[in-house]
Every structure is written in structure tokens, then in C-alpha cells.
Coordinates of C-alpha atoms in Angstrom, one line a residue:
X303 CA -93.9 -122.9 107.2
X304 CA -96.3 -120.2 108.3
X305 CA -94.3 -117.0 108.2
X306 CA -94.9 -114.7 105.3
X307 CA -91.8 -114.7 103.0
X308 CA -90.8 -111.6 101.1
X309 CA -89.4 -112.8 97.8
X310 CA -87.8 -110.9 94.9
X311 CA -88.2 -112.7 91.6
X312 CA -86.1 -111.6 88.6
X313 CA -88.3 -112.8 85.7
X314 CA -89.3 -111.0 82.5
X315 CA -91.9 -113.6 81.4
X316 CA -95.2 -113.0 83.1
X317 CA -96.4 -116.5 82.5
X318 CA -93.3 -118.1 84.1
X319 CA -93.7 -115.8 87.1
X320 CA -97.3 -116.8 87.4
X321 CA -96.4 -120.5 87.4
X322 CA -93.8 -120.0 90.1
X323 CA -96.3 -118.2 92.2
X324 CA -98.8 -121.1 91.9
X325 CA -96.0 -123.6 92.8
X326 CA -95.3 -121.7 96.0
X327 CA -99.0 -121.4 96.9
X328 CA -99.6 -125.1 96.2
X329 CA -96.6 -126.0 98.3
X330 CA -97.9 -124.0 101.3
X331 CA -95.4 -121.2 101.2
X332 CA -97.2 -117.9 102.0
X333 CA -95.2 -115.1 100.4
X334 CA -95.2 -111.5 99.2
X335 CA -93.8 -111.7 95.7
X336 CA -92.0 -108.8 94.1
X337 CA -91.5 -109.6 90.4
X338 CA -88.7 -107.6 88.6
X339 CA -88.8 -107.7 84.9
X340 CA -85.7 -105.4 84.4
X341 CA -82.3 -104.6 86.0
X342 CA -83.7 -101.3 87.3
X343 CA -86.7 -103.0 89.0
X344 CA -84.4 -105.6 90.5
X345 CA -82.1 -103.0 92.0
X346 CA -84.9 -100.9 93.3
X347 CA -86.6 -103.7 95.1
X348 CA -83.3 -105.1 96.4
X349 CA -82.4 -101.9 98.1
X350 CA -85.8 -100.7 99.2
X351 CA -87.7 -103.7 100.5
X352 CA -86.9 -106.3 103.2
X353 CA -86.3 -109.7 101.6
X354 CA -86.1 -113.3 102.7
X355 CA -85.3 -115.0 99.4
X356 CA -84.3 -114.1 95.9
X357 CA -85.4 -116.2 92.8
X358 CA -83.8 -115.5 89.4
X359 CA -84.1 -116.6 85.8
X360 CA -80.7 -117.4 84.1
X361 CA -81.0 -114.0 82.2
X362 CA -83.3 -111.3 81.1
X363 CA -82.5 -108.8 78.3
X364 CA -79.4 -106.8 79.3
X365 CA -79.0 -108.4 82.8
X366 CA -77.7 -112.0 83.5
X367 CA -78.6 -114.0 86.5
X368 CA -75.0 -114.3 87.6
X369 CA -74.8 -110.5 87.5
X370 CA -77.9 -110.3 89.7
X371 CA -76.3 -112.8 92.1
X372 CA -73.0 -110.8 92.3
X373 CA -75.0 -107.6 92.9
X374 CA -77.1 -109.1 95.6
X375 CA -74.1 -110.6 97.4
X376 CA -72.5 -107.2 97.8
X377 CA -75.3 -105.6 99.8
X378 CA -77.2 -108.7 101.0
X379 CA -74.7 -111.5 101.5
X380 CA -77.0 -113.5 103.8
X381 CA -80.2 -113.6 101.6
X382 CA -80.5 -117.1 99.9
X383 CA -80.4 -116.8 96.1
X384 CA -82.0 -119.6 93.9
X385 CA -82.0 -119.8 90.1
X386 CA -85.3 -120.9 88.5
X387 CA -84.3 -121.3 84.9
X388 CA -85.3 -123.2 81.8
X389 CA -81.8 -123.2 80.4
X390 CA -79.2 -124.5 82.9
X391 CA -76.3 -124.2 80.3
X392 CA -76.4 -120.4 80.7
X393 CA -75.4 -120.8 84.4
X394 CA -71.8 -121.4 85.3
X395 CA -72.2 -123.6 88.3
X396 CA -68.7 -123.1 89.6
X397 CA -69.0 -119.3 89.4
X398 CA -72.5 -119.5 91.0
X399 CA -71.1 -121.4 94.0
X400 CA -68.1 -119.2 94.4
X401 CA -70.2 -116.1 94.8
X402 CA -72.9 -117.7 96.9
X403 CA -75.6 -119.1 94.8
X404 CA -77.8 -121.4 96.9
X405 CA -79.3 -123.7 94.3
X406 CA -81.0 -124.3 91.0
X407 CA -84.5 -125.4 90.1
X408 CA -85.5 -126.1 86.4
X409 CA -88.7 -124.4 85.2
X410 CA -89.7 -127.8 83.7
X411 CA -89.9 -129.2 87.2
X412 CA -91.3 -126.6 89.5
X413 CA -92.3 -129.3 91.9
X414 CA -88.7 -129.1 93.2
X415 CA -89.1 -125.4 94.1
X416 CA -90.8 -125.7 97.5
X417 CA -88.6 -128.5 98.9
X418 CA -85.5 -126.6 97.7
X419 CA -86.6 -123.4 99.4
X420 CA -87.5 -125.2 102.6
X421 CA -84.1 -127.0 102.7
X422 CA -82.2 -123.7 102.0
X423 CA -84.1 -121.7 104.6
X424 CA -83.6 -124.4 107.3
X425 CA -79.9 -124.9 106.4
X426 CA -78.6 -121.7 104.8
X427 CA -75.4 -122.1 102.8
X428 CA -72.1 -120.6 104.1
X429 CA -71.1 -117.2 102.7
X430 CA -68.7 -117.5 99.8
X431 CA -65.0 -117.2 100.6
X432 CA -62.3 -115.9 98.4
X433 CA -59.3 -115.9 100.6
X434 CA -56.4 -118.4 100.4
X435 CA -56.5 -120.8 103.3
X436 CA -53.5 -123.1 103.2
X437 CA -54.0 -126.4 105.0
X438 CA -51.5 -128.0 107.4
X439 CA -48.9 -126.6 109.7
X440 CA -45.9 -127.7 107.6
X441 CA -44.5 -124.6 105.7
X442 CA -43.7 -126.8 102.7
X443 CA -47.3 -128.1 102.6
X444 CA -48.5 -124.5 102.8
X445 CA -46.2 -123.5 100.0
X446 CA -47.4 -126.4 97.8
X447 CA -51.0 -125.2 98.4
X448 CA -50.0 -121.6 97.5
X449 CA -48.2 -122.7 94.3
X450 CA -51.4 -124.6 93.3
X451 CA -53.4 -121.5 93.8
X452 CA -51.0 -119.4 91.7
X453 CA -51.1 -121.9 88.9
X454 CA -54.9 -121.2 88.6
X455 CA -54.5 -117.4 88.6
X456 CA -55.6 -115.8 85.3
X457 CA -54.8 -112.1 86.1
X458 CA -52.2 -110.1 87.9
X459 CA -54.6 -108.9 90.6
X460 CA -55.3 -112.5 91.7
X461 CA -51.5 -113.3 91.7
X462 CA -50.8 -110.2 93.9
X463 CA -53.8 -111.1 96.2
X464 CA -52.4 -114.6 96.8
X465 CA -48.8 -113.6 97.2
X466 CA -49.2 -110.7 99.7
X467 CA -51.0 -113.0 102.1
X468 CA -48.8 -116.0 101.4
X469 CA -45.6 -114.0 102.1
X470 CA -46.8 -113.1 105.6
X471 CA -48.1 -116.7 106.3
X472 CA -44.9 -118.4 105.3
X473 CA -42.6 -116.1 107.2
X474 CA -44.7 -115.0 110.1
X475 CA -44.0 -111.4 109.2
X476 CA -46.1 -108.4 110.3
X477 CA -46.3 -107.0 106.8
X478 CA -45.7 -107.9 103.1
X479 CA -45.6 -105.9 99.9
X480 CA -45.8 -106.9 96.2
X481 CA -43.5 -104.6 94.1
X482 CA -43.5 -104.4 90.3
X483 CA -40.7 -103.0 88.3
X484 CA -41.8 -100.1 86.0
X485 CA -38.6 -99.3 84.0
X486 CA -36.6 -97.2 86.6
X487 CA -39.3 -97.2 89.2
X488 CA -40.4 -99.5 91.9
X489 CA -44.2 -99.7 92.1
X490 CA -45.6 -100.8 95.5
X491 CA -48.7 -102.4 93.9
X492 CA -50.2 -104.4 96.8
X493 CA -49.6 -105.0 100.5
X494 CA -50.9 -106.9 103.6
X495 CA -49.7 -105.4 106.8
X496 CA -50.6 -104.5 110.4
X497 CA -50.4 -100.8 109.4
X498 CA -50.2 -98.9 106.1
X499 CA -46.9 -99.0 104.2
X500 CA -46.5 -97.7 100.7
X501 CA -49.3 -99.2 98.6
X502 CA -49.8 -97.3 95.3
X503 CA -46.6 -95.3 95.6
X504 CA -43.6 -95.3 93.2
X505 CA -40.0 -94.7 94.1
X506 CA -36.8 -94.6 92.0
X507 CA -34.9 -97.9 91.8
X508 CA -31.9 -96.3 93.5
X509 CA -34.0 -95.0 96.4
X510 CA -35.5 -98.1 97.9
X511 CA -34.3 -101.6 99.0
X512 CA -36.6 -103.4 96.6
X513 CA -34.8 -101.5 93.8
X514 CA -31.5 -102.7 95.2
X515 CA -32.7 -106.2 95.2
X516 CA -33.8 -106.1 91.6
X517 CA -30.7 -104.4 90.3
X518 CA -28.4 -106.7 92.2
X519 CA -30.5 -109.8 91.5
X520 CA -30.3 -111.1 95.1
X521 CA -32.2 -111.0 98.4
X522 CA -31.7 -108.4 101.1
X523 CA -32.0 -109.5 104.7
X524 CA -31.8 -106.6 107.2
X525 CA -32.2 -107.1 110.9
X526 CA -32.0 -103.4 111.8
X527 CA -33.1 -101.0 109.1
X528 CA -31.5 -98.0 110.8
X529 CA -28.0 -99.5 110.6
X530 CA -28.0 -100.4 106.9
X531 CA -26.9 -97.8 104.4
X532 CA -29.1 -99.2 101.7
X533 CA -32.2 -98.2 103.6
X534 CA -33.7 -94.6 103.3
X535 CA -34.4 -94.3 107.0
X536 CA -36.7 -91.2 106.7
X537 CA -39.1 -93.2 104.5
X538 CA -39.3 -95.9 107.1
X539 CA -39.7 -93.7 110.3
X540 CA -43.5 -93.3 109.9
X541 CA -44.0 -97.0 109.6
X542 CA -43.8 -99.9 112.0
X543 CA -40.9 -101.6 110.2
X544 CA -37.8 -102.5 112.2
X545 CA -36.5 -105.5 110.1
X546 CA -37.1 -106.8 106.6
X547 CA -36.4 -109.4 104.0
X548 CA -36.9 -108.7 100.3
X549 CA -36.4 -111.2 97.4
X550 CA -36.5 -110.7 93.7
X551 CA -39.2 -112.0 91.5
X552 CA -37.2 -113.9 88.8
X553 CA -33.5 -113.9 89.6
X554 CA -32.0 -113.6 86.2
X555 CA -34.0 -110.6 85.0
X556 CA -36.1 -109.4 88.0
X557 CA -39.6 -108.1 87.1
X558 CA -40.5 -107.3 90.7
X559 CA -39.9 -108.1 94.3
X560 CA -41.6 -109.5 97.4
X561 CA -40.9 -107.7 100.7
X562 CA -41.7 -108.9 104.2
X563 CA -41.4 -106.7 107.3
X564 CA -41.3 -107.1 111.1
X565 CA -42.4 -104.7 113.8
X566 CA -39.6 -105.9 116.1
X567 CA -36.0 -106.6 115.3
X568 CA -35.9 -110.0 113.6
X569 CA -33.3 -111.8 111.6
X570 CA -35.0 -113.8 108.8
X571 CA -33.9 -117.4 109.0
X572 CA -32.4 -119.2 106.0
X573 CA -35.6 -121.3 105.9
X574 CA -37.8 -118.2 105.8
X575 CA -35.7 -116.7 103.0
X576 CA -35.8 -119.9 101.1
X577 CA -39.6 -120.1 101.4
X578 CA -39.9 -116.5 100.4
X579 CA -37.6 -117.0 97.3
X580 CA -39.5 -120.2 96.4
X581 CA -42.7 -118.1 96.5
X582 CA -41.1 -115.5 94.3
X583 CA -40.0 -118.0 91.8
X584 CA -43.5 -119.5 91.6
X585 CA -44.8 -115.9 91.3
X586 CA -42.6 -115.3 88.3
X587 CA -44.0 -118.4 86.6
X588 CA -47.5 -117.4 87.5
X589 CA -47.0 -113.9 86.0
X590 CA -45.5 -115.4 82.8
X591 CA -48.6 -117.7 82.7
X592 CA -50.9 -114.7 83.1
X593 CA -49.1 -112.9 80.2
X594 CA -49.3 -116.0 78.0
X595 CA -52.9 -116.5 78.9
X596 CA -53.8 -112.9 78.1
X597 CA -52.0 -113.1 74.8
X598 CA -53.8 -116.3 73.9
X599 CA -57.1 -114.8 75.1
X600 CA -56.4 -111.7 72.9
X601 CA -55.9 -114.0 69.9
X602 CA -59.1 -115.8 70.7
X603 CA -60.9 -112.5 71.0
X604 CA -59.6 -111.4 67.6
X605 CA -60.6 -114.7 66.0
X606 CA -64.0 -114.5 67.8
X607 CA -64.5 -111.0 66.5
X608 CA -63.8 -112.2 62.9
X609 CA -66.3 -115.0 63.3
X610 CA -68.9 -113.1 65.4
X611 CA -71.0 -112.0 62.5
X612 CA -71.0 -115.4 60.9
X613 CA -72.1 -117.0 64.2
X614 CA -74.6 -114.4 65.3
X615 CA -77.5 -116.1 63.4
X616 CA -76.7 -119.4 64.9
X617 CA -76.5 -118.0 68.4
X618 CA -79.8 -116.2 68.0
X619 CA -81.4 -119.3 66.7
X620 CA -80.0 -121.5 69.5
X621 CA -81.1 -119.0 72.1
X622 CA -84.7 -118.9 70.7
X623 CA -84.9 -122.7 70.7
X624 CA -83.6 -122.9 74.2
X625 CA -85.5 -120.0 75.7
X626 CA -88.5 -118.7 73.7
X627 CA -89.7 -122.0 72.3
X628 CA -89.2 -123.8 75.5
X629 CA -91.0 -121.0 77.4
X630 CA -94.1 -121.5 75.2
X631 CA -93.9 -125.3 75.7
X632 CA -93.7 -124.8 79.4
X633 CA -96.7 -122.6 79.3
X634 CA -98.7 -125.1 77.4
X635 CA -97.7 -127.9 79.8
X636 CA -98.2 -125.7 83.0
X637 CA -101.6 -124.4 82.2
X638 CA -102.8 -127.8 80.8
X639 CA -101.9 -129.3 84.2
X640 CA -103.9 -126.6 85.9
X641 CA -106.8 -127.2 83.6
X642 CA -106.8 -130.9 84.3
X643 CA -106.6 -130.3 88.1
X644 CA -109.6 -128.0 87.9
X645 CA -111.8 -130.1 85.6
X646 CA -111.6 -133.0 87.9
X647 CA -113.4 -131.1 90.6
X648 CA -116.2 -129.4 88.8
X649 CA -117.3 -127.8 85.6
X650 CA -114.9 -125.4 83.9
X651 CA -115.1 -121.9 85.5
X652 CA -114.0 -118.6 84.2
X653 CA -110.5 -119.1 85.5
X654 CA -110.2 -122.4 83.7
X655 CA -111.4 -120.8 80.5
X656 CA -108.7 -118.1 80.9
X657 CA -106.1 -120.8 81.2
X658 CA -107.3 -122.4 78.0
X659 CA -107.0 -119.0 76.3
X660 CA -103.4 -118.7 77.5
X661 CA -102.7 -122.1 76.1
X662 CA -104.1 -121.2 72.8
X663 CA -102.2 -118.0 72.6
X664 CA -98.8 -119.6 73.6
X665 CA -99.3 -122.3 71.0
X666 CA -100.0 -119.8 68.3
X667 CA -97.0 -117.6 69.2
X668 CA -94.8 -120.7 69.2
X669 CA -95.9 -121.6 65.6
X670 CA -95.3 -118.1 64.4
X671 CA -91.9 -118.0 66.0
X672 CA -90.9 -121.4 64.5
X673 CA -91.9 -120.2 61.1
X674 CA -89.9 -116.9 61.3
X675 CA -86.9 -118.7 62.7
X676 CA -86.8 -121.2 59.9
X677 CA -87.1 -118.4 57.4
X678 CA -84.1 -116.6 59.0
X679 CA -82.1 -119.8 59.1
X680 CA -82.9 -120.6 55.4
X681 CA -81.9 -117.0 54.3
X682 CA -78.7 -117.2 56.2
X683 CA -77.7 -120.3 54.3
X684 CA -79.0 -119.2 50.9
X685 CA -76.8 -118.0 48.0
X686 CA -77.5 -114.7 46.2
X687 CA -78.4 -115.1 42.5
X688 CA -78.8 -111.7 40.9
X689 CA -81.0 -111.0 37.9
X690 CA -83.0 -108.0 36.6
X691 CA -86.0 -107.2 38.9
X692 CA -88.9 -104.9 38.3
X693 CA -89.0 -103.5 41.8
X694 CA -92.0 -101.3 41.2
X695 CA -94.1 -104.2 40.0
X696 CA -93.0 -106.3 42.9
X697 CA -94.0 -103.6 45.3
X698 CA -97.5 -103.4 43.7
X699 CA -98.0 -107.1 44.0
X700 CA -97.1 -107.1 47.7
X701 CA -99.4 -104.1 48.5
X702 CA -102.3 -105.9 46.7
X703 CA -101.8 -108.9 48.9
X704 CA -101.8 -106.7 52.1
X705 CA -105.0 -105.0 51.0
X706 CA -106.7 -108.3 50.1
X707 CA -105.8 -109.7 53.6
X708 CA -107.2 -106.6 55.4
X709 CA -109.9 -105.1 53.1
X710 CA -111.2 -103.0 56.0
X711 CA -107.9 -100.9 56.0
X712 CA -107.7 -97.7 54.1
X713 CA -104.1 -97.0 53.3
X714 CA -102.7 -94.6 50.7
X715 CA -99.7 -96.3 49.1
X716 CA -97.5 -94.4 46.6
X717 CA -95.0 -96.4 44.6
X718 CA -92.5 -94.7 42.3
X719 CA -92.8 -96.1 38.7
X720 CA -90.0 -97.8 36.7
X721 CA -87.7 -98.8 39.6
X722 CA -85.3 -101.6 38.5
X723 CA -82.5 -103.5 40.3
X724 CA -80.1 -106.3 39.8
X725 CA -80.9 -108.6 42.8
X726 CA -81.9 -112.0 44.0
X727 CA -85.6 -111.8 43.1
X728 CA -86.8 -114.2 45.9
X729 CA -84.7 -112.5 48.6
X730 CA -85.6 -109.0 47.5
X731 CA -89.3 -109.9 47.7
X732 CA -88.7 -111.0 51.4
X733 CA -87.1 -107.6 52.1
X734 CA -90.1 -105.7 50.6
X735 CA -92.7 -107.9 52.2
X736 CA -91.2 -107.3 55.6
X737 CA -90.8 -103.5 55.2
X738 CA -94.3 -103.0 53.7
X739 CA -95.8 -105.3 56.4
X740 CA -94.1 -103.2 59.1
X741 CA -95.3 -100.0 57.5
X742 CA -98.8 -101.5 57.2
X743 CA -98.8 -102.7 60.8
X744 CA -97.4 -99.5 62.4
X745 CA -99.9 -97.3 60.6
X746 CA -102.8 -99.3 62.1
X747 CA -103.7 -96.6 64.6
X748 CA -103.4 -93.7 62.1
X749 CA -106.6 -92.2 60.6
X750 CA -104.9 -91.1 57.3
X751 CA -102.4 -93.9 56.9
X752 CA -99.8 -93.2 54.1
X753 CA -96.9 -95.3 52.8
X754 CA -94.4 -94.2 50.2
X755 CA -91.9 -96.4 48.3
X756 CA -89.3 -94.7 46.1
X757 CA -85.6 -94.3 45.1
X758 CA -82.9 -91.7 45.5
X759 CA -79.2 -91.6 44.6
X760 CA -76.5 -91.0 47.3
X761 CA -73.2 -89.3 46.9
X762 CA -71.7 -92.5 45.5
X763 CA -74.4 -92.6 42.9
X764 CA -75.8 -95.7 44.5
X765 CA -79.5 -96.4 44.3
X766 CA -81.1 -95.8 47.7
X767 CA -84.5 -97.4 48.0
X768 CA -86.8 -96.2 50.8
X769 CA -90.1 -97.2 52.5
X770 CA -91.7 -94.4 54.4
X771 CA -94.8 -94.4 56.7
X772 CA -96.5 -92.0 59.0
X773 CA -97.2 -94.5 61.7
X774 CA -96.0 -95.1 65.3
X775 CA -92.3 -94.6 64.6
X776 CA -89.7 -95.3 67.4
X777 CA -87.0 -93.7 69.5
X778 CA -83.8 -93.3 67.5
X779 CA -81.7 -93.7 70.7
X780 CA -82.4 -97.5 70.3
X781 CA -81.6 -97.6 66.6
X782 CA -78.4 -99.7 67.2
X783 CA -80.7 -102.5 68.4
X784 CA -83.1 -102.2 65.5
X785 CA -81.8 -105.1 63.4
X786 CA -80.9 -107.4 66.2
X787 CA -83.0 -110.6 66.4
X788 CA -85.9 -110.6 69.0
X789 CA -85.7 -106.9 69.6
X790 CA -89.1 -105.2 70.0
X791 CA -89.7 -101.4 70.5
X792 CA -93.5 -101.7 71.0
X793 CA -95.8 -103.7 73.2
X794 CA -96.9 -107.0 71.7
X795 CA -100.6 -106.3 72.5
X796 CA -100.5 -103.1 70.4
X797 CA -98.3 -104.3 67.6
X798 CA -97.9 -108.2 67.6
X799 CA -94.6 -109.7 66.2
X800 CA -91.5 -111.7 67.0
X801 CA -88.8 -109.1 66.4
X802 CA -87.2 -111.3 63.6
X803 CA -88.4 -109.5 60.4
X804 CA -85.9 -106.7 60.4
X805 CA -83.1 -109.1 61.3
X806 CA -84.0 -111.1 58.3
X807 CA -84.1 -108.0 56.1
X808 CA -80.6 -106.9 57.3
X809 CA -79.1 -110.4 56.5
X810 CA -80.5 -110.2 53.0
X811 CA -79.2 -106.7 52.4
X812 CA -75.7 -107.7 53.6
X813 CA -75.8 -110.7 51.3
X814 CA -76.2 -108.2 48.4
X815 CA -73.2 -106.1 49.8
X816 CA -75.6 -103.3 50.6
X817 CA -76.7 -101.6 53.8
X818 CA -79.9 -100.7 55.6
X819 CA -80.6 -97.9 58.1
X820 CA -83.6 -96.0 59.4
X821 CA -84.8 -92.6 60.4
X822 CA -87.7 -92.2 62.7
X823 CA -89.4 -90.3 65.5
X824 CA -91.9 -91.6 68.0
X825 CA -95.5 -91.0 66.8
X826 CA -94.3 -89.4 63.6
X827 CA -93.5 -92.5 61.4
X828 CA -90.4 -94.1 60.2
X829 CA -88.4 -94.4 57.0
X830 CA -86.2 -97.4 56.1
X831 CA -83.4 -96.9 53.5
X832 CA -81.5 -99.7 51.8
X833 CA -79.0 -100.2 49.0
X834 CA -78.2 -103.4 47.1
X835 CA -74.5 -102.9 46.4
X836 CA -75.2 -101.8 42.8
X837 CA -76.7 -98.8 41.0
X838 CA -80.3 -99.0 39.8
X839 CA -82.5 -97.0 37.5
X840 CA -85.8 -95.4 38.3

């Protein structure tokens, strides 16, 4: 393969992107790589640059790989799309295949990447199809296939999409409509015809043949529409329709109708009407299944919402284990392999030294992340045991520790005297350690760094503690994400961290039946307020 490939790679981890690039270079695939670390960068590259291949992680913050695949298929259905992911469980393989995903390569085995790409480019996969394609010429066989498709439908749009095409296929009609009953109206919800009919329109039940069918609970077979008094001829003159057959959906209490139309005079045979009515009966069952499925889904959603907060810690922990920690392990392994390959040829050069530095950094980050995750997990499971706490003295102890760890820092810290609380002493210390550590960190670039810790009373006479600094601050438009695990508002090089500290603080405050919030401005510092669910003196 000698042609230069233009590749779009959706990946927010620079080290993973680097290892993919090396795998392609080592495998003899010359390429121009466009790495997109966000949804906006992905869309911009997708629409502005010529591309031969798309690679994608399973997800990046705010944008899943399957969403990227669906987006790419809309505008570029012929570009091969390959997932390169460290977490295959995040990918729904069935959904991926249905919308045209070409393959999957695990990040732990990038040796598969080049063979996979070469195989795909030499034998491109067919474009995904979503239409119903009944097999066999026997109408009964086709009906069985259609019924099977209806049994899998999970929403009304899918049911209508199947039925409108199936009605034409079973009867050989030139057009078909799917009509829903809306109280005293007939809603022509969907159609499949050689020319437009009445899709999207509503008519009184008494003014259309589908209404007659539903009110009389029986089919209507009309060979010449202009000789039947039940037909509003003026409504049909602009159309191609000369003959029709309409059957009710559910005979005992019709909820809709299926209409078929012919452009020449045609008398629907008993077999055609029987097939059409069988289709309508199956449609009624499918619609009832959809309603039942939606009701069950709603119940599940309600239960899920009730359990969401309880499970959020576990989900965050599981995601970190599967994504963040695995990523660091991959980096250690990948760069170690590169180092071994280089050292066998000659003395270590500057590039090899840089690889070693990356290994060291990834290992250190992994250890920090493991520690923070374990703390979060332990706090989530811990019980609150309240006792009197001298909050002011606790704060002084924490600040002394920070100053001892960084004696070169000059920070003015003001702590209100006599602050007391009824709280879990160990957990409250974790709260203050995190809030003071953040204030200490984010005032690192301020010449006259200042931190204040005090107490106010709110309208409910609750004690409101606050930790205030004049540091980097943040944009309040992102405040809703502030306490979510793994959320960071600043570059790691400037302010290192894992984005777990504030999530830990919020869990502890909630365990005390309190709440925590913040007020900040970029470049002008931040203030964190919290209550502990009880009054306190100060």
C-alpha cells in the first residue's frame, strides 16, 4: 500500500493517538492523520477534508463512538469506519453493524490494526440497509417474514415503516397508507405510493373511507371510486387512485386502518384482502406490544432514576477501571515495547529517554488515580457517625500540613475562630482537606495568594461554611459538572489532578444531609459553600 491515506481519528488521549500512528507507520501505511479530540473537531474535519478512513475510540467526553458512526454515515456512507477501543463492552456490535461499522481493533492489540485496514480497504463492507426485504415469492412466506419483523418493532415509526411497504408488496398495489384513529379524526400518518396521497393530513371519520372502515369494523373493497357513495370524489381527483381496499386495524375496536390503492381499476381478490387483513391483525398486536414495551420501559426508567444516584459512584468507578487505568497500563506497555526495540539497536537516544519519561509519568498518574478512586469508594460505603467537632482547629491543622509540604509558598490564610459542628470527624476532615488543597493549588500563580475560611447563616438559620480563594477560578457556565467524577476545568500541566476530589466532597456532604455549591469567576477566584444538615455555632 503506497498511496497516502487521509485518516480521521476520534481520540482524546494523545498517547493512544501516538501509539496508533506508530502502528500505522510500522505497518507500512503512509497516512495523513487528523486527530479529533472533541465532537466539534470531528465534525469540522469530517465535512472539510477528503477522507479515506475513520478510526474512533468507543467514546470521548460528550460524544460516543456510535454517535460518530451515525453522523459519518449520513454524509459519508462509503468511508470505512473502524473502532479502535480499549473497552469493547461500550460498543453495541449489533448497532454498529446495522449502521455500517466496518470493524473493531482493541487498543491492547494494535498489531491487528494494519491487517484490518488493508482487508477493509480491499473488500469494503456493503452499505447498511434498513428496508424490509421479504424472501421468497409465496405471499404467505412473505407475510410470515413481515410478521417476524413486526414482532421486533419497538416503536410506532418502525411499525408504520414496515406496514406501508408490506401492504404494497402483498397486494401489488400502487400505493398504501397507514391511518391512525385520533378520536373523531383519521390521521394519515404514513404512506408509500407512486405519487403523493394524504400523508400528514387529518379528516373527520365521517368524511373518508378509512373512517367508514373503522366505524363499521369491516373492510371496504371498491373497484371504481367514482361510483361509490362512500368516497368523497373531490378529495381523490388530484390523486392517481382509481380503486382501493381498506381494512381495519383490530376488528373489535379499530385503532386505525391500512389502505391500498391502484392507479387502474382493480378489484382486490379475496386472497389480497385476506393477506391485507392478516397484516392489519399483526399490526394491531405489534402496536399493543409497542405500548406495553413503552410502559415497561417507562417503569424501568422510573426505577432507574430512583437508583441512579446510588449507582453513580459504581458507574464512575467502573468506567475509570475500564478506561483511565487501562489507558495508563497500555501506555506503560506500549512505550516499554518501543524502548526495548530501540535499545536492541544502539545506545538510548533522546527519543528513547522521552519514552521512559512518559512511562514514568503514566505510572505515577495511575497510582494517584488508584488512590483517589479507593478513597471515593470507601467514603461511598462508610456510615456517618456524628460527634462535636472543633472545625476551626481542624482547619488550622490542615493548613499547617500544607505549609509544611510547600514551605516556599507564601499564602495568607484567615480562619474564623470558634467554629463548631456536629459531624463525622474523619469525613469532615476529608472535606476540608480537599477544599483547602484546591484553594492552595489554584492560587499557585497568584502573587498575593489569600484563602479565607468562615461561617454564615442562611435564611433557614443553617450554618453555611465557606472556603474562599483569589486564585484561577472557573467559568460558572460549567458549574453543573463541577462535582461529577473525572471532570476537570483546567489543563493538567497547569494544575495537576484527577477530578475526583470535589466528587468525594459532595458524597460526604450528602451523607450529612447537607449541600455544597460554588460561586466563581475565571481569574478572580472561587468560593465553595457547604452545609452539614444541622446548625452550628461560630
